[in-house]
C-alpha cells in the first residue's frame, strides 16, 4: 500500500508487482531509468489521483501495465512518464491523463466508465481502437494520437487539440473542435455515426482522406 501525502521516490529502482498494489496518496517519483511494472496477474488500484513523474531526473523512468490497472478515485491521475499498456485499464471515475508518451498494444483492454475520461495529452499510439470501450469520454487534447482500427466506445471521441493520425473508422460520434487531422491516413465515419466540426478554429486535414458514410 502506497499511502500518505508524502512523495514516494524510487530513483534508479525497478519495481515489479506480481500481486496487488493499493495507491491511496502521495506522488510517485522516479528517475535515472527507474521502472514500475504491473506484471500479468498483478493489480494496481489507484484511488490517489496524483502524479507519477520523473522528478529525480536522468533517463526517463517508465510505467508498464501488463496486469490490471483500476482507477477508482475522483480527480485526475497524471502520467508524466511513458505509459505502456498490454493489459487491462479500467477508468472507473475521474480522469486518467497521459502527459508523456503512451502505447496501447493490440492485447489491451481499456474500459472508461460513464462520467470518467481517458485523456490523450501527449504522443500516443493505439494498435487496435476496438480495445477502447465504455460510456466514458475519450479525449485528444495535445500530442499526436496514432489510432488504428475501429473505434466503437459508446461514449464517443472528442478532439480539442493535438493531431489525429493513423487509419481508423469511427462507429460512434466524434466531435472535432480544435487540433488537426494533418497526418497521412484515412478517417472513416461509419454509417449511423456523426462527425461534428465546431468552434471558430481552423480544421485542417492536409494529406488525410476523410470518408463520411
PDB file of C-alpha atoms in Angstrom:
ATOM      1  CA  UNK A   1       0.000   0.000   0.000  1.00  0.00           C
ATOM      2  CA  UNK A   2       1.382   3.400  -1.079  1.00  0.00           C
ATOM      3  CA  UNK A   3      -0.219   5.992   1.190  1.00  0.00           C
ATOM      4  CA  UNK A   4       0.001   9.452   2.840  1.00  0.00           C
ATOM      5  CA  UNK A   5       0.582  12.832   1.208  1.00  0.00           C
ATOM      6  CA  UNK A   6       4.367  12.307   1.094  1.00  0.00           C
ATOM      7  CA  UNK A   7       6.267  11.796  -2.161  1.00  0.00           C
ATOM      8  CA  UNK A   8       7.266   8.190  -2.800  1.00  0.00           C
ATOM      9  CA  UNK A   9      10.677   8.038  -4.527  1.00  0.00           C
ATOM     10  CA  UNK A  10      12.292   5.070  -6.290  1.00  0.00           C
ATOM     11  CA  UNK A  11      15.242   6.590  -8.143  1.00  0.00           C
ATOM     12  CA  UNK A  12      17.049   4.007 -10.374  1.00  0.00           C
ATOM     13  CA  UNK A  13      14.933   1.151  -8.958  1.00  0.00           C
ATOM     14  CA  UNK A  14      12.867  -1.411 -10.865  1.00  0.00           C
ATOM     15  CA  UNK A  15       9.600  -2.356  -9.160  1.00  0.00           C
ATOM     16  CA  UNK A  16       7.667  -5.418 -10.346  1.00  0.00           C
ATOM     17  CA  UNK A  17       4.194  -6.028  -8.908  1.00  0.00           C
ATOM     18  CA  UNK A  18       3.035  -9.615  -9.215  1.00  0.00           C
ATOM     19  CA  UNK A  19       0.167  -9.169  -6.761  1.00  0.00           C
ATOM     20  CA  UNK A  20      -1.849  -6.162  -5.525  1.00  0.00           C
ATOM     21  CA  UNK A  21      -0.717  -2.559  -5.154  1.00  0.00           C
ATOM     22  CA  UNK A  22      -3.046  -0.022  -3.497  1.00  0.00           C
ATOM     23  CA  UNK A  23      -2.068   3.587  -4.235  1.00  0.00           C
ATOM     24  CA  UNK A  24      -4.047   5.830  -1.901  1.00  0.00           C
ATOM     25  CA  UNK A  25      -1.973   9.007  -1.634  1.00  0.00           C
ATOM     26  CA  UNK A  26       1.185  10.934  -2.492  1.00  0.00           C
ATOM     27  CA  UNK A  27       3.022  11.384  -5.771  1.00  0.00           C
ATOM     28  CA  UNK A  28       5.195   8.567  -7.111  1.00  0.00           C
ATOM     29  CA  UNK A  29       8.537   9.909  -8.317  1.00  0.00           C
ATOM     30  CA  UNK A  30      11.433   8.255 -10.107  1.00  0.00           C
ATOM     31  CA  UNK A  31      14.367   8.982 -12.375  1.00  0.00           C
ATOM     32  CA  UNK A  32      17.548   7.552 -13.889  1.00  0.00           C
ATOM     33  CA  UNK A  33      15.805   4.675 -15.684  1.00  0.00           C
ATOM     34  CA  UNK A  34      13.576   3.623 -12.816  1.00  0.00           C
ATOM     35  CA  UNK A  35      10.688   1.395 -13.850  1.00  0.00           C
ATOM     36  CA  UNK A  36       7.369   0.264 -12.415  1.00  0.00           C
ATOM     37  CA  UNK A  37       5.794  -2.845 -13.928  1.00  0.00           C
ATOM     38  CA  UNK A  38       2.408  -4.331 -13.103  1.00  0.00           C
ATOM     39  CA  UNK A  39       3.032  -7.902 -14.208  1.00  0.00           C
ATOM     40  CA  UNK A  40       0.473 -10.219 -15.751  1.00  0.00           C
ATOM     41  CA  UNK A  41      -1.760 -11.230 -12.857  1.00  0.00           C
ATOM     42  CA  UNK A  42      -0.846  -8.124 -10.872  1.00  0.00           C
ATOM     43  CA  UNK A  43      -3.405  -5.485  -9.868  1.00  0.00           C
ATOM     44  CA  UNK A  44      -2.771  -1.764  -9.361  1.00  0.00           C
ATOM     45  CA  UNK A  45      -5.613   0.049  -7.562  1.00  0.00           C
ATOM     46  CA  UNK A  46      -5.389   3.839  -7.878  1.00  0.00           C
ATOM     47  CA  UNK A  47      -7.577   5.897  -5.566  1.00  0.00           C
ATOM     48  CA  UNK A  48      -4.881   8.565  -5.088  1.00  0.00           C
ATOM     49  CA  UNK A  49      -5.459  10.640  -8.234  1.00  0.00           C
ATOM     50  CA  UNK A  50      -1.932  12.044  -8.029  1.00  0.00           C
ATOM     51  CA  UNK A  51       1.129  12.195 -10.329  1.00  0.00           C
ATOM     52  CA  UNK A  52       3.702   9.652 -11.472  1.00  0.00           C
ATOM     53  CA  UNK A  53       6.722  11.590 -12.712  1.00  0.00           C
ATOM     54  CA  UNK A  54      10.471  11.707 -13.404  1.00  0.00           C
ATOM     55  CA  UNK A  55      11.277  14.479 -10.933  1.00  0.00           C
ATOM     56  CA  UNK A  56      14.522  12.787  -9.841  1.00  0.00           C
ATOM     57  CA  UNK A  57      15.999  13.420 -13.296  1.00  0.00           C
ATOM     58  CA  UNK A  58      18.219  11.487 -15.638  1.00  0.00           C
ATOM     59  CA  UNK A  59      16.973   8.938 -18.161  1.00  0.00           C
ATOM     60  CA  UNK A  60      13.199   8.897 -18.083  1.00  0.00           C
ATOM     61  CA  UNK A  61      11.562   6.297 -15.898  1.00  0.00           C
ATOM     62  CA  UNK A  62       8.714   4.161 -17.261  1.00  0.00           C
ATOM     63  CA  UNK A  63       5.446   2.549 -16.200  1.00  0.00           C
ATOM     64  CA  UNK A  64       4.178  -0.669 -17.807  1.00  0.00           C
ATOM     65  CA  UNK A  65       0.818  -2.281 -17.144  1.00  0.00           C
ATOM     66  CA  UNK A  66       0.648  -5.915 -18.200  1.00  0.00           C
ATOM     67  CA  UNK A  67      -1.885  -6.783 -15.488  1.00  0.00           C
ATOM     68  CA  UNK A  68      -4.911  -4.771 -14.350  1.00  0.00           C
ATOM     69  CA  UNK A  69      -4.900  -1.054 -13.531  1.00  0.00           C
ATOM     70  CA  UNK A  70      -8.039   0.233 -11.776  1.00  0.00           C
ATOM     71  CA  UNK A  71      -8.573   3.983 -11.381  1.00  0.00           C
ATOM     72  CA  UNK A  72     -11.163   4.211  -8.620  1.00  0.00           C
ATOM     73  CA  UNK A  73     -10.746   7.707  -7.164  1.00  0.00           C
ATOM     74  CA  UNK A  74     -12.192  11.027  -8.338  1.00  0.00           C
ATOM     75  CA  UNK A  75      -9.842  13.687  -9.650  1.00  0.00           C
ATOM     76  CA  UNK A  76      -7.036  13.352 -12.191  1.00  0.00           C
ATOM     77  CA  UNK A  77      -4.203  10.837 -12.282  1.00  0.00           C
ATOM     78  CA  UNK A  78      -1.334  12.220 -14.376  1.00  0.00           C
ATOM     79  CA  UNK A  79       1.356  10.108 -16.001  1.00  0.00           C
ATOM     80  CA  UNK A  80       4.362  12.341 -16.694  1.00  0.00           C
ATOM     81  CA  UNK A  81       6.437   9.266 -17.631  1.00  0.00           C
ATOM     82  CA  UNK A  82       5.931   6.941 -20.619  1.00  0.00           C
ATOM     83  CA  UNK A  83       2.974   4.591 -20.089  1.00  0.00           C
ATOM     84  CA  UNK A  84       2.806   1.245 -21.878  1.00  0.00           C
ATOM     85  CA  UNK A  85      -0.331  -0.877 -21.667  1.00  0.00           C
ATOM     86  CA  UNK A  86      -0.561  -4.515 -22.692  1.00  0.00           C
ATOM     87  CA  UNK A  87      -3.140  -5.466 -20.052  1.00  0.00           C
ATOM     88  CA  UNK A  88      -6.422  -4.125 -18.675  1.00  0.00           C
ATOM     89  CA  UNK A  89      -7.037  -0.475 -17.843  1.00  0.00           C
ATOM     90  CA  UNK A  90     -10.297   0.392 -16.053  1.00  0.00           C
ATOM     91  CA  UNK A  91     -11.010   4.096 -15.611  1.00  0.00           C
ATOM     92  CA  UNK A  92     -13.995   3.892 -13.278  1.00  0.00           C
ATOM     93  CA  UNK A  93     -14.093   7.514 -12.171  1.00  0.00           C
ATOM     94  CA  UNK A  94     -12.155  10.753 -12.644  1.00  0.00           C
ATOM     95  CA  UNK A  95      -9.600  11.389 -15.394  1.00  0.00           C
ATOM     96  CA  UNK A  96      -6.622   9.284 -16.453  1.00  0.00           C
ATOM     97  CA  UNK A  97      -4.271  11.676 -18.271  1.00  0.00           C
ATOM     98  CA  UNK A  98      -1.182  10.862 -20.306  1.00  0.00           C
ATOM     99  CA  UNK A  99       1.286  13.759 -20.259  1.00  0.00           C
ATOM    100  CA  UNK A 100       4.116  11.671 -21.712  1.00  0.00           C
ATOM    101  CA  UNK A 101       4.175   9.080 -24.475  1.00  0.00           C
ATOM    102  CA  UNK A 102       1.622   6.294 -24.374  1.00  0.00           C
ATOM    103  CA  UNK A 103       1.443   2.949 -26.157  1.00  0.00           C
ATOM    104  CA  UNK A 104      -1.546   0.584 -26.137  1.00  0.00           C
ATOM    105  CA  UNK A 105      -0.877  -2.806 -27.716  1.00  0.00           C
ATOM    106  CA  UNK A 106      -3.468  -4.883 -29.527  1.00  0.00           C
ATOM    107  CA  UNK A 107      -3.759  -7.004 -26.381  1.00  0.00           C
ATOM    108  CA  UNK A 108      -5.014  -4.028 -24.367  1.00  0.00           C
ATOM    109  CA  UNK A 109      -8.476  -3.964 -22.833  1.00  0.00           C
ATOM    110  CA  UNK A 110      -9.462  -0.412 -21.898  1.00  0.00           C
ATOM    111  CA  UNK A 111     -12.817   0.446 -20.312  1.00  0.00           C
ATOM    112  CA  UNK A 112     -13.811   4.005 -19.403  1.00  0.00           C
ATOM    113  CA  UNK A 113     -16.983   4.248 -17.321  1.00  0.00           C
ATOM    114  CA  UNK A 114     -19.685   6.879 -17.735  1.00  0.00           C
ATOM    115  CA  UNK A 115     -18.513  10.163 -16.232  1.00  0.00           C
ATOM    116  CA  UNK A 116     -14.835   9.191 -16.417  1.00  0.00           C
ATOM    117  CA  UNK A 117     -12.240  10.303 -19.002  1.00  0.00           C
ATOM    118  CA  UNK A 118      -9.173   8.905 -20.732  1.00  0.00           C
ATOM    119  CA  UNK A 119      -7.219  11.964 -21.866  1.00  0.00           C
ATOM    120  CA  UNK A 120      -4.514  11.765 -24.530  1.00  0.00           C
ATOM    121  CA  UNK A 121      -2.290  14.772 -23.820  1.00  0.00           C
ATOM    122  CA  UNK A 122       0.959  13.571 -25.441  1.00  0.00           C
ATOM    123  CA  UNK A 123       2.088  11.362 -28.330  1.00  0.00           C
ATOM    124  CA  UNK A 124       0.221   8.059 -28.051  1.00  0.00           C
ATOM    125  CA  UNK A 125      -0.289   5.008 -30.259  1.00  0.00           C
ATOM    126  CA  UNK A 126      -3.299   2.681 -30.100  1.00  0.00           C
ATOM    127  CA  UNK A 127      -2.796  -0.503 -32.116  1.00  0.00           C
ATOM    128  CA  UNK A 128      -6.468  -1.535 -32.065  1.00  0.00           C
ATOM    129  CA  UNK A 129      -9.144   1.107 -31.471  1.00  0.00           C
ATOM    130  CA  UNK A 130     -11.645  -1.673 -30.738  1.00  0.00           C
ATOM    131  CA  UNK A 131      -9.796  -2.220 -27.453  1.00  0.00           C
ATOM    132  CA  UNK A 132     -11.167   1.154 -26.247  1.00  0.00           C
ATOM    133  CA  UNK A 133     -14.616   0.611 -24.736  1.00  0.00           C
ATOM    134  CA  UNK A 134     -17.126   2.146 -22.362  1.00  0.00           C
ATOM    135  CA  UNK A 135     -19.598   5.007 -21.989  1.00  0.00           C
ATOM    136  CA  UNK A 136     -16.972   7.462 -20.724  1.00  0.00           C
ATOM    137  CA  UNK A 137     -15.058  10.141 -22.621  1.00  0.00           C
ATOM    138  CA  UNK A 138     -12.036   9.616 -24.842  1.00  0.00           C
ATOM    139  CA  UNK A 139     -10.367  12.987 -25.341  1.00  0.00           C
ATOM    140  CA  UNK A 140      -7.445  14.136 -27.513  1.00  0.00           C
ATOM    141  CA  UNK A 141      -6.066  17.423 -26.186  1.00  0.00           C
ATOM    142  CA  UNK A 142      -2.373  17.527 -27.246  1.00  0.00           C
ATOM    143  CA  UNK A 143       0.314  15.485 -28.983  1.00  0.00           C
ATOM    144  CA  UNK A 144      -0.245  13.051 -31.831  1.00  0.00           C
ATOM    145  CA  UNK A 145      -2.690  10.181 -31.374  1.00  0.00           C
ATOM    146  CA  UNK A 146      -1.979   7.414 -33.876  1.00  0.00           C
ATOM    147  CA  UNK A 147      -5.186   5.407 -33.901  1.00  0.00           C
ATOM    148  CA  UNK A 148      -5.675   2.199 -35.894  1.00  0.00           C
ATOM    149  CA  UNK A 149      -8.740   0.034 -36.325  1.00  0.00           C
ATOM    150  CA  UNK A 150     -12.399   0.621 -35.479  1.00  0.00           C
ATOM    151  CA  UNK A 151     -13.427   2.872 -32.594  1.00  0.00           C
ATOM    152  CA  UNK A 152     -16.789   1.940 -31.109  1.00  0.00           C
ATOM    153  CA  UNK A 153     -16.762   3.137 -27.496  1.00  0.00           C
ATOM    154  CA  UNK A 154     -20.293   4.343 -26.741  1.00  0.00           C
ATOM    155  CA  UNK A 155     -19.063   7.497 -25.010  1.00  0.00           C
ATOM    156  CA  UNK A 156     -17.679   8.756 -28.293  1.00  0.00           C
ATOM    157  CA  UNK A 157     -14.496  10.688 -29.040  1.00  0.00           C
ATOM    158  CA  UNK A 158     -13.641  14.385 -28.706  1.00  0.00           C
ATOM    159  CA  UNK A 159     -10.704  16.358 -30.048  1.00  0.00           C
ATOM    160  CA  UNK A 160      -9.899  19.807 -28.676  1.00  0.00           C
ATOM    161  CA  UNK A 161      -6.211  19.840 -29.605  1.00  0.00           C
ATOM    162  CA  UNK A 162      -3.351  17.740 -30.931  1.00  0.00           C
ATOM    163  CA  UNK A 163      -3.117  15.732 -34.137  1.00  0.00           C
ATOM    164  CA  UNK A 164      -5.236  12.734 -35.097  1.00  0.00           C
ATOM    165  CA  UNK A 165      -3.167  10.261 -37.144  1.00  0.00           C
ATOM    166  CA  UNK A 166      -3.455   6.689 -38.413  1.00  0.00           C
ATOM    167  CA  UNK A 167      -6.115   4.850 -40.412  1.00  0.00           C
ATOM    168  CA  UNK A 168      -9.314   4.193 -38.499  1.00  0.00           C
ATOM    169  CA  UNK A 169     -13.106   4.073 -38.518  1.00  0.00           C
ATOM    170  CA  UNK A 170     -15.453   5.751 -36.035  1.00  0.00           C
ATOM    171  CA  UNK A 171     -18.648   3.819 -35.342  1.00  0.00           C
ATOM    172  CA  UNK A 172     -19.724   6.264 -32.615  1.00  0.00           C
ATOM    173  CA  UNK A 173     -19.933  10.082 -32.558  1.00  0.00           C
ATOM    174  CA  UNK A 174     -16.783  12.157 -32.902  1.00  0.00           C
ATOM    175  CA  UNK A 175     -16.516  15.854 -32.042  1.00  0.00           C
ATOM    176  CA  UNK A 176     -13.712  17.929 -33.582  1.00  0.00           C
ATOM    177  CA  UNK A 177     -13.481  21.457 -32.187  1.00  0.00           C
ATOM    178  CA  UNK A 178      -9.727  22.120 -32.433  1.00  0.00           C
ATOM    179  CA  UNK A 179      -6.471  20.434 -33.368  1.00  0.00           C
ATOM    180  CA  UNK A 180      -5.705  18.971 -36.784  1.00  0.00           C
ATOM    181  CA  UNK A 181      -6.038  15.804 -38.832  1.00  0.00           C
ATOM    182  CA  UNK A 182      -2.980  16.707 -40.900  1.00  0.00           C
ATOM    183  CA  UNK A 183      -1.313  13.300 -40.979  1.00  0.00           C
ATOM    184  CA  UNK A 184      -1.267  10.612 -43.647  1.00  0.00           C
ATOM    185  CA  UNK A 185      -4.021   8.030 -43.403  1.00  0.00           C
ATOM    186  CA  UNK A 186      -7.785   7.662 -43.709  1.00  0.00           C
ATOM    187  CA  UNK A 187     -10.542   8.580 -41.274  1.00  0.00           C
ATOM    188  CA  UNK A 188     -13.866   6.893 -41.981  1.00  0.00           C
ATOM    189  CA  UNK A 189     -17.120   7.986 -40.348  1.00  0.00           C
ATOM    190  CA  UNK A 190     -19.287   4.884 -40.385  1.00  0.00           C
ATOM    191  CA  UNK A 191     -22.933   4.862 -41.401  1.00  0.00           C
ATOM    192  CA  UNK A 192     -25.058   5.839 -38.418  1.00  0.00           C
ATOM    193  CA  UNK A 193     -22.243   7.769 -36.751  1.00  0.00           C
ATOM    194  CA  UNK A 194     -21.790  11.552 -36.648  1.00  0.00           C
ATOM    195  CA  UNK A 195     -18.817  13.872 -37.093  1.00  0.00           C
ATOM    196  CA  UNK A 196     -19.389  17.313 -35.558  1.00  0.00           C
ATOM    197  CA  UNK A 197     -16.943  20.034 -36.667  1.00  0.00           C
ATOM    198  CA  UNK A 198     -17.320  23.089 -34.447  1.00  0.00           C
ATOM    199  CA  UNK A 199     -15.724  26.234 -32.961  1.00  0.00           C
ATOM    200  CA  UNK A 200     -14.065  29.191 -34.710  1.00  0.00           C
ATOM    201  CA  UNK A 201     -10.767  27.306 -35.102  1.00  0.00           C
ATOM    202  CA  UNK A 202      -9.487  26.154 -38.484  1.00  0.00           C
ATOM    203  CA  UNK A 203      -9.890  22.432 -39.083  1.00  0.00           C
ATOM    204  CA  UNK A 204      -7.013  21.163 -41.237  1.00  0.00           C
ATOM    205  CA  UNK A 205      -6.632  17.701 -42.790  1.00  0.00           C
ATOM    206  CA  UNK A 206      -3.572  18.054 -45.019  1.00  0.00           C
ATOM    207  CA  UNK A 207      -2.642  14.686 -46.668  1.00  0.00           C
ATOM    208  CA  UNK A 208      -5.566  12.880 -44.951  1.00  0.00           C
ATOM    209  CA  UNK A 209      -8.519  11.162 -46.652  1.00  0.00           C
ATOM    210  CA  UNK A 210     -11.894  11.567 -44.898  1.00  0.00           C
ATOM    211  CA  UNK A 211     -14.776   9.294 -45.850  1.00  0.00           C
ATOM    212  CA  UNK A 212     -18.257  10.049 -44.497  1.00  0.00           C
ATOM    213  CA  UNK A 213     -20.709   7.186 -44.904  1.00  0.00           C
TER     214      UNK A 213
END
